[in-house]
XYZ file of C-alpha atoms in Angstrom:
652
model
C -20.768 17.903 8.728
C -19.667 15.402 11.238
C -20.368 11.974 10.340
C -18.517 10.078 13.360
C -17.317 11.143 17.044
C -14.842 9.503 19.110
C -15.197 10.565 22.564
C -12.880 9.839 25.193
C -11.380 6.400 24.066
C -9.140 4.717 26.191
C -7.235 1.377 24.857
C -4.758 -0.660 26.504
C -2.640 -3.686 25.348
C -1.398 -5.458 28.247
C 0.418 -2.745 30.749
C 0.796 -0.492 27.438
C -1.508 2.130 27.266
C -2.419 3.058 23.397
C -5.052 5.640 23.584
C -5.354 7.757 26.690
C -8.585 9.759 26.810
C -8.421 10.736 23.175
C -11.265 12.477 21.138
C -11.660 13.637 17.301
C -14.283 13.639 14.369
C -14.536 12.462 11.098
C -16.481 14.897 8.570
C -17.912 14.042 5.265
C -15.632 13.664 2.361
C -12.428 13.914 4.470
C -9.399 12.407 3.371
C -7.455 11.505 6.810
C -4.019 10.191 7.038
C -2.882 8.668 10.506
C 0.419 8.342 11.391
C 2.571 7.266 14.045
C 5.383 5.375 15.051
C 5.112 1.393 15.235
C 3.257 -0.129 18.299
C 1.454 3.542 19.131
C -1.780 1.497 18.030
C -2.850 2.849 14.732
C -4.337 -0.502 13.287
C -5.979 -1.077 16.645
C -7.666 2.319 16.139
C -8.730 1.713 12.650
C -9.999 -2.021 13.974
C -11.958 0.217 16.771
C -13.742 2.506 14.216
C -14.537 -0.133 11.877
C -16.428 -1.946 15.069
C -13.777 -4.982 15.259
C -12.660 -3.903 18.464
C -13.884 -2.426 21.477
C -12.432 0.664 23.701
C -11.968 0.179 27.497
C -13.619 3.394 27.979
C -15.209 6.025 25.876
C -17.778 5.795 22.928
C -17.982 6.159 19.323
C -21.281 8.323 18.070
C -22.404 8.152 14.616
C -25.784 8.064 12.794
C -27.912 4.501 12.937
C -27.374 3.614 9.094
C -23.670 4.545 9.133
C -21.658 2.367 6.808
C -17.872 1.620 7.453
C -15.728 -0.686 4.693
C -12.623 -1.740 6.035
C -9.497 -3.012 4.665
C -6.905 -4.799 7.096
C -3.573 -5.235 6.206
C -3.576 -9.298 6.453
C -7.538 -9.969 5.130
C -8.921 -13.343 5.644
C -10.556 -15.605 3.060
C -12.210 -18.519 2.513
C -9.517 -20.567 0.191
C -12.160 -22.328 -1.502
C -14.395 -19.451 -2.864
C -13.506 -17.823 -6.139
C -12.174 -14.277 -6.865
C -15.796 -12.919 -7.838
C -17.217 -14.549 -4.552
C -14.979 -12.976 -2.241
C -15.330 -9.044 -4.476
C -19.388 -9.748 -4.228
C -18.968 -10.847 -0.346
C -21.449 -9.138 1.786
C -25.227 -8.767 3.037
C -26.593 -6.264 0.837
C -29.425 -7.179 -1.749
C -26.765 -5.654 -4.456
C -24.222 -8.018 -3.557
C -26.754 -11.130 -3.301
C -28.053 -10.466 -6.730
C -24.259 -10.186 -8.231
C -23.259 -13.394 -6.582
C -26.479 -15.311 -7.759
C -25.688 -14.067 -11.251
C -22.101 -14.908 -11.620
C -23.220 -18.370 -9.995
C -26.015 -19.165 -12.713
C -23.739 -17.831 -15.495
C -20.719 -19.982 -14.261
C -23.549 -22.977 -13.766
C -24.925 -22.606 -17.300
C -21.274 -22.253 -18.775
C -20.659 -26.412 -17.454
C -23.972 -27.378 -18.906
C -25.279 -24.823 -21.702
C -28.106 -27.484 -22.677
C -29.693 -27.552 -19.194
C -33.040 -25.460 -19.633
C -33.538 -25.500 -15.919
C -29.937 -23.316 -15.504
C -30.869 -21.502 -18.482
C -34.110 -20.197 -16.809
C -32.163 -19.896 -13.494
C -29.546 -17.258 -15.743
C -32.774 -15.417 -16.860
C -34.025 -14.880 -13.702
C -30.678 -13.571 -12.250
C -30.434 -11.432 -15.164
C -33.924 -9.937 -14.960
C -33.048 -8.776 -11.126
C -29.712 -7.434 -12.349
C -31.767 -5.235 -14.445
C -33.964 -4.641 -11.924
C -31.428 -3.455 -9.303
C -28.937 -1.357 -11.863
C -26.510 -4.092 -10.750
C -24.373 -4.317 -14.379
C -22.585 -1.060 -13.256
C -21.236 -2.533 -10.506
C -20.287 -5.757 -12.140
C -18.611 -3.906 -14.563
C -16.920 -1.780 -11.913
C -15.879 -4.558 -9.732
C -14.247 -6.304 -12.887
C -12.623 -3.240 -13.954
C -11.030 -2.524 -10.734
C -9.896 -6.128 -10.515
C -7.908 -5.893 -13.574
C -6.398 -2.502 -12.912
C -5.021 -4.179 -9.577
C -3.617 -6.999 -11.695
C -6.257 -9.706 -10.923
C -7.771 -11.234 -13.944
C -8.677 -14.772 -13.301
C -12.009 -13.924 -11.798
C -13.132 -17.795 -11.256
C -9.735 -18.546 -9.914
C -9.989 -20.004 -6.106
C -8.495 -17.627 -3.619
C -6.281 -20.121 -1.928
C -4.106 -20.245 -5.047
C -3.184 -16.667 -5.010
C -0.367 -15.005 -3.608
C -0.613 -13.094 -0.257
C -0.093 -9.632 -2.448
C -3.281 -10.804 -4.918
C -5.319 -11.515 -2.047
C -4.420 -8.324 -0.330
C -5.614 -6.976 -3.808
C -8.968 -8.688 -3.971
C -9.730 -7.468 -0.543
C -9.253 -3.847 -1.736
C -11.582 -4.183 -4.801
C -13.987 -5.591 -2.207
C -14.048 -2.561 -0.209
C -13.555 -0.215 -3.191
C -17.012 -1.297 -4.804
C -18.970 -1.131 -1.834
C -21.066 1.949 -0.977
C -19.856 3.587 2.402
C -19.942 6.496 4.628
C -16.205 5.755 5.896
C -13.406 3.803 3.819
C -10.724 2.877 6.106
C -7.622 1.332 4.602
C -4.899 -0.297 6.609
C -1.405 -0.165 4.454
C -3.127 -0.052 1.167
C 0.172 0.484 -1.067
C 1.631 -2.612 0.740
C 1.938 -5.455 -2.075
C 1.294 -3.293 -5.222
C 3.561 -1.693 -7.685
C 3.874 1.649 -8.785
C 1.579 2.009 -11.249
C -1.248 0.663 -9.227
C -0.437 3.020 -6.405
C -0.748 5.843 -8.716
C -4.365 4.469 -10.070
C -5.254 3.989 -6.470
C -4.559 7.493 -5.752
C -6.870 8.583 -8.841
C -9.580 6.267 -7.994
C -9.408 7.800 -4.044
C -9.488 11.275 -5.299
C -13.039 10.311 -6.869
C -14.089 8.677 -4.046
C -17.633 10.309 -2.624
C -17.513 9.350 1.479
C -14.968 9.835 3.863
C -11.783 8.220 3.832
C -9.113 7.472 6.732
C -6.094 5.517 5.835
C -2.731 4.250 7.338
C 0.257 4.221 5.005
C 4.165 4.821 5.021
C 4.042 6.140 1.301
C 4.752 9.879 1.707
C 3.921 10.556 -2.073
C 0.372 8.789 -1.501
C -0.307 10.585 1.890
C 0.786 13.783 -0.019
C -1.793 13.594 -2.841
C -4.594 11.859 -1.365
C -5.194 13.468 2.351
C -6.361 17.027 3.208
C -6.156 16.190 7.084
C -3.478 14.337 9.184
C -3.980 12.447 12.516
C -0.910 11.680 14.675
C -1.132 9.205 17.260
C 1.874 10.296 19.901
C 2.473 8.764 23.345
C -1.317 7.800 23.829
C -2.404 11.139 22.799
C -3.727 12.162 19.296
C -3.054 15.383 17.462
C -5.135 16.917 14.195
C -3.481 18.956 11.739
C -5.575 20.179 8.789
C -3.927 19.855 5.228
C -1.795 17.172 3.738
C 1.535 15.287 4.627
C 3.520 18.577 3.668
C 1.315 20.484 6.028
C 1.587 18.167 8.839
C 5.563 18.362 8.920
C 5.267 22.281 8.997
C 2.776 22.382 11.715
C 4.057 19.417 13.758
C 7.397 21.430 14.112
C 5.690 24.494 15.181
C 3.737 22.273 17.785
C 6.814 20.508 19.076
C 8.730 24.016 19.153
C 5.661 25.169 21.486
C 5.702 22.353 23.510
C 9.759 22.969 24.186
C 9.217 26.607 25.100
C 6.347 25.782 27.431
C 8.503 23.203 28.968
C 11.350 25.656 29.439
C 8.929 28.104 31.022
C 7.830 25.519 33.416
C 11.542 24.479 34.503
C 12.375 28.511 35.060
C 9.062 29.225 37.144
C 9.815 26.267 39.305
C 13.446 26.858 39.904
C 12.584 30.472 40.746
C 9.592 28.940 43.213
C 12.206 26.428 44.763
C 14.977 29.443 45.285
C 12.514 31.689 46.919
C 11.453 28.455 49.552
C 14.945 27.930 49.918
C 15.588 31.566 50.904
C 13.164 31.299 53.362
C 11.452 34.530 52.465
C 9.514 36.096 54.818
C 5.783 36.116 54.089
C 2.382 35.670 55.652
C 1.871 31.799 56.594
C -1.361 31.841 54.023
C 1.075 32.916 51.273
C 4.096 30.628 52.155
C 1.773 27.766 51.852
C 0.190 28.660 48.583
C 3.907 29.106 47.161
C 4.932 25.466 48.474
C 1.791 24.413 46.875
C 2.665 26.181 43.688
C 6.211 24.655 43.475
C 4.723 21.316 43.974
C 2.348 21.629 41.615
C 5.235 22.407 39.103
C 7.151 19.664 40.046
C 4.503 17.069 39.682
C 3.433 18.462 36.359
C 3.096 15.574 33.991
C 5.444 16.181 31.035
C 4.960 13.780 28.081
C 8.933 14.961 26.880
C 10.243 14.213 23.695
C 9.089 11.184 21.604
C 11.870 8.514 21.273
C 13.738 8.604 18.371
C 15.581 5.443 16.734
C 19.458 5.238 16.624
C 20.756 3.021 13.546
C 24.461 3.981 13.982
C 25.474 0.456 13.443
C 28.802 -0.493 12.364
C 30.074 -1.859 8.833
C 32.847 -3.882 7.485
C 35.492 -2.877 4.799
C 34.270 -3.587 1.057
C 37.162 -4.531 -1.621
C 37.021 -3.558 -5.204
C 34.744 -6.605 -6.271
C 31.408 -6.543 -5.048
C 29.478 -8.954 -7.451
C 29.633 -9.549 -10.990
C 26.704 -11.040 -13.279
C 27.364 -12.128 -16.623
C 24.576 -13.523 -18.928
C 22.000 -14.419 -16.326
C 19.342 -16.488 -16.921
C 16.344 -17.521 -14.757
C 12.833 -18.696 -15.732
C 9.819 -20.496 -13.578
C 9.959 -24.182 -13.836
C 7.816 -24.532 -17.300
C 6.905 -21.025 -16.912
C 7.615 -17.595 -18.278
C 11.436 -16.241 -18.326
C 12.083 -13.640 -15.509
C 15.762 -12.671 -16.760
C 17.491 -13.598 -19.964
C 21.087 -12.547 -20.296
C 21.431 -10.169 -17.666
C 24.859 -9.100 -17.132
C 25.899 -6.380 -14.496
C 28.845 -5.328 -12.588
C 28.138 -4.053 -8.829
C 30.368 -1.256 -7.836
C 31.252 -0.645 -4.231
C 29.244 2.413 -3.821
C 26.387 1.340 -6.254
C 22.599 2.546 -5.028
C 20.467 0.172 -7.237
C 16.721 0.222 -7.332
C 14.807 -2.505 -8.915
C 11.116 -1.813 -9.876
C 8.687 -3.465 -12.163
C 5.149 -5.314 -11.955
C 4.352 -7.883 -9.142
C 5.849 -11.313 -10.098
C 8.298 -10.148 -12.855
C 11.513 -11.514 -11.133
C 12.632 -8.707 -8.867
C 12.721 -10.782 -5.695
C 14.200 -13.661 -7.685
C 17.502 -11.527 -8.720
C 17.642 -10.715 -5.053
C 17.516 -14.231 -3.898
C 20.108 -15.355 -6.733
C 22.337 -12.397 -5.605
C 22.078 -13.422 -1.951
C 22.941 -17.390 -3.336
C 19.615 -18.878 -2.091
C 18.775 -20.177 -5.548
C 20.654 -20.544 -8.721
C 20.796 -19.009 -11.972
C 19.397 -21.411 -14.803
C 22.523 -20.320 -17.006
C 25.287 -17.577 -16.365
C 27.363 -17.058 -13.574
C 27.296 -14.562 -10.377
C 30.470 -13.866 -8.877
C 30.775 -12.501 -5.091
C 33.892 -10.460 -4.118
C 35.936 -12.253 -1.172
C 35.379 -9.109 1.413
C 31.479 -9.041 0.525
C 29.557 -9.212 4.131
C 25.803 -9.696 3.046
C 22.722 -8.507 4.721
C 19.523 -9.401 3.072
C 16.285 -8.013 4.467
C 13.583 -9.971 3.079
C 9.777 -9.384 2.422
C 9.014 -11.756 5.557
C 10.444 -12.382 8.637
C 11.222 -15.904 8.031
C 13.469 -16.420 10.982
C 11.501 -15.411 13.590
C 10.234 -17.507 16.537
C 6.992 -15.911 18.065
C 7.869 -17.653 21.198
C 11.029 -16.405 21.745
C 11.619 -13.134 23.510
C 12.905 -9.969 21.725
C 15.995 -9.983 24.040
C 16.613 -13.549 23.120
C 16.312 -12.871 19.560
C 18.843 -10.328 19.336
C 21.162 -11.934 21.480
C 21.197 -15.138 19.468
C 22.942 -13.282 16.916
C 25.353 -11.324 19.404
C 25.805 -10.297 23.168
C 27.838 -7.133 21.973
C 27.061 -4.728 19.179
C 29.835 -2.338 17.765
C 28.176 1.068 16.734
C 29.668 3.484 13.944
C 31.608 5.197 16.511
C 33.280 2.269 17.326
C 31.653 1.892 20.581
C 30.941 -1.383 21.818
C 27.475 -1.665 23.636
C 24.877 -4.583 24.844
C 21.991 -6.173 23.179
C 19.755 -4.653 25.574
C 21.197 -1.144 24.796
C 21.246 -1.791 21.303
C 17.423 -2.453 21.646
C 16.582 0.703 23.464
C 18.443 2.507 20.574
C 15.872 0.913 18.113
C 12.917 1.877 20.516
C 12.136 -1.495 22.415
C 11.920 -0.400 26.079
C 13.471 -2.765 28.839
C 10.006 -4.263 29.576
C 9.138 -4.693 25.835
C 12.441 -6.661 25.395
C 11.318 -9.098 27.454
C 8.170 -9.569 25.609
C 7.537 -12.715 23.262
C 7.860 -11.348 19.675
C 4.307 -12.884 19.021
C 3.040 -9.859 20.949
C 4.669 -7.493 19.058
C 2.771 -5.200 16.357
C 3.429 -5.846 12.983
C 5.517 -2.635 12.429
C 7.771 -3.490 15.895
C 8.590 -7.006 14.181
C 9.884 -5.545 10.921
C 12.163 -3.107 13.197
C 13.282 -5.639 15.267
C 13.922 -7.788 11.803
C 15.683 -4.677 10.523
C 18.054 -4.590 13.610
C 18.931 -8.256 13.192
C 19.893 -7.583 9.672
C 21.866 -4.779 10.044
C 23.725 -5.699 13.404
C 26.106 -8.191 11.534
C 28.401 -5.055 10.315
C 27.507 -5.770 6.717
C 28.869 -3.938 3.427
C 26.417 -5.085 0.948
C 22.563 -4.483 1.644
C 19.888 -6.577 -0.157
C 16.531 -4.857 0.609
C 13.298 -6.572 -0.572
C 10.382 -4.079 -0.199
C 11.891 -2.597 3.001
C 9.208 -0.204 3.536
C 6.165 -2.396 4.039
C 4.853 -2.095 7.856
C 7.667 0.304 8.666
C 6.516 3.472 10.008
C 7.635 6.825 8.355
C 9.895 7.772 11.440
C 11.954 4.699 10.924
C 11.911 4.981 7.206
C 13.311 8.604 7.633
C 15.991 7.220 9.596
C 16.779 4.140 7.613
C 17.226 6.813 4.420
C 19.628 8.692 6.670
C 21.731 5.322 7.528
C 21.598 4.510 3.876
C 22.937 7.899 2.963
C 26.102 7.245 5.117
C 26.233 3.180 4.567
C 29.798 2.785 3.025
C 28.820 -0.357 0.908
C 26.581 -1.041 -1.862
C 22.857 -1.423 -1.471
C 20.659 -3.155 -3.861
C 16.801 -2.438 -3.142
C 13.539 -3.629 -4.455
C 10.746 -1.273 -3.772
C 7.519 0.246 -4.615
C 7.682 3.148 -2.624
C 8.339 6.272 -4.961
C 9.522 8.270 -2.061
C 11.739 5.798 -0.591
C 13.458 5.184 -4.103
C 13.719 9.021 -4.877
C 15.731 9.093 -1.615
C 17.881 6.421 -1.739
C 18.866 4.941 -5.299
C 20.653 6.593 -8.357
C 20.489 3.939 -10.970
C 17.311 1.913 -11.683
C 16.634 -1.515 -13.228
C 13.341 -1.663 -14.465
C 11.663 -5.163 -15.007
C 9.120 -5.199 -18.123
C 7.689 -8.755 -16.884
C 8.874 -10.696 -20.178
C 12.248 -11.254 -18.902
C 13.923 -7.842 -20.099
C 15.716 -5.248 -17.771
C 15.856 -1.800 -18.710
C 18.477 0.068 -17.133
C 18.162 3.926 -16.334
C 20.624 6.166 -14.643
C 18.416 8.705 -12.054
C 15.718 8.382 -9.454
C 12.134 6.854 -9.859
C 10.604 10.354 -10.644
C 12.977 11.138 -13.300
C 12.089 7.622 -14.729
C 8.519 8.019 -14.591
C 8.727 11.546 -16.122
C 10.820 10.335 -19.181
C 8.784 7.174 -19.730
C 5.638 9.601 -19.630
C 7.099 11.870 -22.178
C 7.900 8.705 -24.645
C 4.275 7.484 -23.949
C 2.929 10.895 -25.162
C 5.222 11.273 -28.222
C 3.780 7.590 -29.136
C 0.274 8.809 -28.872
C 1.198 11.824 -30.939
C 2.523 9.545 -33.710
C -0.803 7.463 -33.603
C -2.497 10.311 -33.787
C -0.912 11.594 -36.659
C -1.552 8.053 -38.163
C -4.889 8.262 -37.706
C -5.509 11.566 -38.764
C -3.805 11.069 -42.079
C -5.749 7.910 -42.471
C -8.767 9.985 -42.024
C -8.108 12.577 -44.548
C -7.291 9.824 -47.208
C -11.322 9.070 -46.454
C -12.487 12.706 -46.332
C -14.274 12.128 -49.422
C -16.659 9.524 -48.016
C -19.712 10.602 -45.866
C -19.485 10.480 -42.187
C -21.920 8.230 -40.380
C -25.206 9.877 -39.283
C -24.930 8.652 -35.599
C -20.936 8.773 -35.468
C -21.073 10.295 -31.805
C -23.180 7.366 -30.422
C -21.185 4.643 -32.328
C -17.698 5.966 -31.075
C -18.984 5.989 -27.241
C -18.581 9.935 -27.006
C -21.040 11.627 -24.897
C -23.863 12.958 -26.844
C -26.549 15.300 -25.534
C -29.410 14.832 -27.897
C -29.549 10.866 -27.652
C -31.654 8.953 -30.011
C -35.191 7.600 -28.764
C -33.717 4.102 -29.673
C -30.544 2.283 -30.789
C -29.324 2.106 -34.239
C -29.347 -1.334 -35.856
C -25.665 -1.302 -35.381
C -25.895 -0.252 -31.853
C -28.393 -3.045 -31.245
C -26.391 -5.692 -32.869
C -23.338 -4.676 -30.745
C -25.350 -4.464 -27.753
C -26.799 -8.170 -28.165
C -23.351 -9.405 -28.838
C -21.178 -7.210 -26.666
C -21.479 -9.804 -23.417
C -20.337 -12.569 -25.635
C -17.525 -10.453 -26.758
C -16.462 -9.893 -23.169
C -16.886 -13.549 -22.307
C -14.574 -14.507 -25.647
C -11.847 -12.099 -24.460
C -11.720 -13.555 -20.974
C -11.359 -16.867 -22.398
C -8.554 -15.874 -24.688
C -6.663 -13.765 -21.934
C -7.092 -17.155 -19.605
C -5.716 -19.348 -22.383
C -3.082 -17.235 -23.504
C -1.613 -17.042 -19.786
C -1.837 -20.812 -19.625
C 0.114 -20.969 -22.878
C 2.790 -18.706 -21.212
C 3.331 -20.916 -18.594
C 3.597 -23.920 -20.695
C 6.126 -22.217 -22.889
C 8.874 -22.652 -20.698
C 12.178 -21.211 -21.521
C 11.245 -20.404 -25.242
C 11.817 -16.787 -25.122
C 10.512 -16.076 -28.284
C 7.130 -17.692 -28.158
C 7.124 -16.219 -24.513
C 7.722 -12.623 -25.951
C 5.176 -13.130 -28.827
C 2.525 -14.796 -26.349
C 2.920 -12.086 -23.925
C 2.274 -9.393 -26.574
C -0.887 -10.855 -27.466
C -2.116 -11.002 -23.843
C -1.283 -7.452 -23.349
C -3.639 -6.711 -26.680
C -6.091 -9.196 -25.531
C -6.244 -7.441 -22.231
C -6.535 -3.938 -23.611
C -9.479 -4.932 -25.759
C -11.117 -6.433 -22.852
C -10.866 -3.037 -21.191
C -12.072 -1.327 -24.072
C -14.669 -3.694 -24.606
C -15.899 -3.114 -20.885
C -15.798 0.532 -21.152
C -18.124 0.204 -24.396
C -20.472 -2.154 -22.348
C -20.871 0.614 -19.964
C -21.615 3.300 -22.655
C -24.240 1.046 -24.240
C -25.908 -0.141 -20.973
C -26.332 3.662 -20.036
C -27.740 4.586 -23.282
C -30.313 1.532 -22.932
C -31.325 2.634 -19.778
C -32.015 6.297 -20.799
C -34.279 5.134 -23.512
C -36.089 2.922 -21.312
C -36.782 5.864 -18.841
C -37.414 7.821 -21.877
C -40.114 5.309 -22.719
C -42.085 5.859 -19.445
């Protein structure tokens, strides 16, 4: 069933036409991936569908009570609000009830003896019961923890940009919606979180429309693709693999049609030039037909990025790291005694949880920060280029051509040719008109492409790439991957993009978040497969231990309500809670609160432990166990709350 129709939408940005009379529909439960070169208007189209932009012409058609949830690339927050206040943001009665409950709970914790605040919490709890809001509260906290956010009362202003993006993601994921719109949801999340998000979206009940550069994500989540190309939109049924096949067929068909048009025009012009005899009316018709063929608007092939830039000779010595240690000031250890010799042809990928020290290692290799101890020696022939996560050097008022000329007026290509800055910009898909635009008017993806050109044009022989896939379109990434295939020097990449890692690296460094780095020979998919096998083997070992323990107690009678107490499904549920379940139900919210406090306390102790590696390791293990206990308690609370609700319904 159709839930949204875009009808004859036209949108311009200055002199540039983003959408030229485009139409498409979104149906129930469709999983749509939107792709296109940076600057074609993907984010603008998402904002338009979310009601945050208006079209120059055309309209959107949907039901009166149609609800959209939208995750922008750069969400905005009130910096003084807490994580939970932002997650429960919204004007629905459910969100208001959740906010009131969390506020009442926080106020009572500050003044437990206040009868007024106790009464307010009781009222808030009653509303939670009436609206069945406990499940939504548990879901929100579970999603936040899966996204790596565990400090629910922390002000948003104290979070990093990546953490704020994940809070915004949690907010849209818990809201009921007919259409969920996500703009680059895989930016700022690690690989494990991306896999969890794939599974979560696989269970999403509404329709989904997303923009992402993560090709594995597109492959596994989508069942339809929309492509923006030169102001037009093209629809393909199927996932990313099907899109590649069907687009190739479309391009072949368009090329054949253009060849046919050219042949017809040549024949018509030859007829007219010969002055072939015919009645006047027929001759006029031939002239008109030739003119129509000549004036027929042809889109032509899309621009292609040309990344054929020269590099410099690299000697045998690249970089040598010996016993490198680095810790946050007064905080946890990021690297501890790390040693490695970078070879001239190395293709290294660095992976690990957010905040584990990946970017810190690149900054030390680039000489931007120094290790606490140990040494990093760089070879004399090394010419380093560092592509950072943020375009820190860009002056938004500067024109595109000025930004490139500031680095060099002439640029040498890989085939030895010398070209101008303007010609190089055209190869990077910046038209002559766009070259004179201020950088501030470029889209986020266009800025990243411009910054990539500036990074590569210095003829480097060692590349440091920090999250290079963020905000770059798939076409640019494909050409960058090909460029790296032929790059003559060493490449060290921090990335969460699984496809990009599989294409470009042969050796991984896996950060564990506690100062240890696990080396691995192979690509990311190989690493994941081996890690999963290890986890399965560990689970099997634990199961054998459990069974052995169970056999030793075989003579003991099993509890009458073992299924209910274990939390497993039971089709013959009792009419009331057992004594043990009732006691657990009365205490479980206090248990959850206690575990949350313990997790927060452990985090503070880790930060205060400084460079005491052994203490940090022990505290980190305690924190991991506490987090696991907290998740288990929340799952148990969900089960018991469902059981209580069912018992209450049976009483009616």
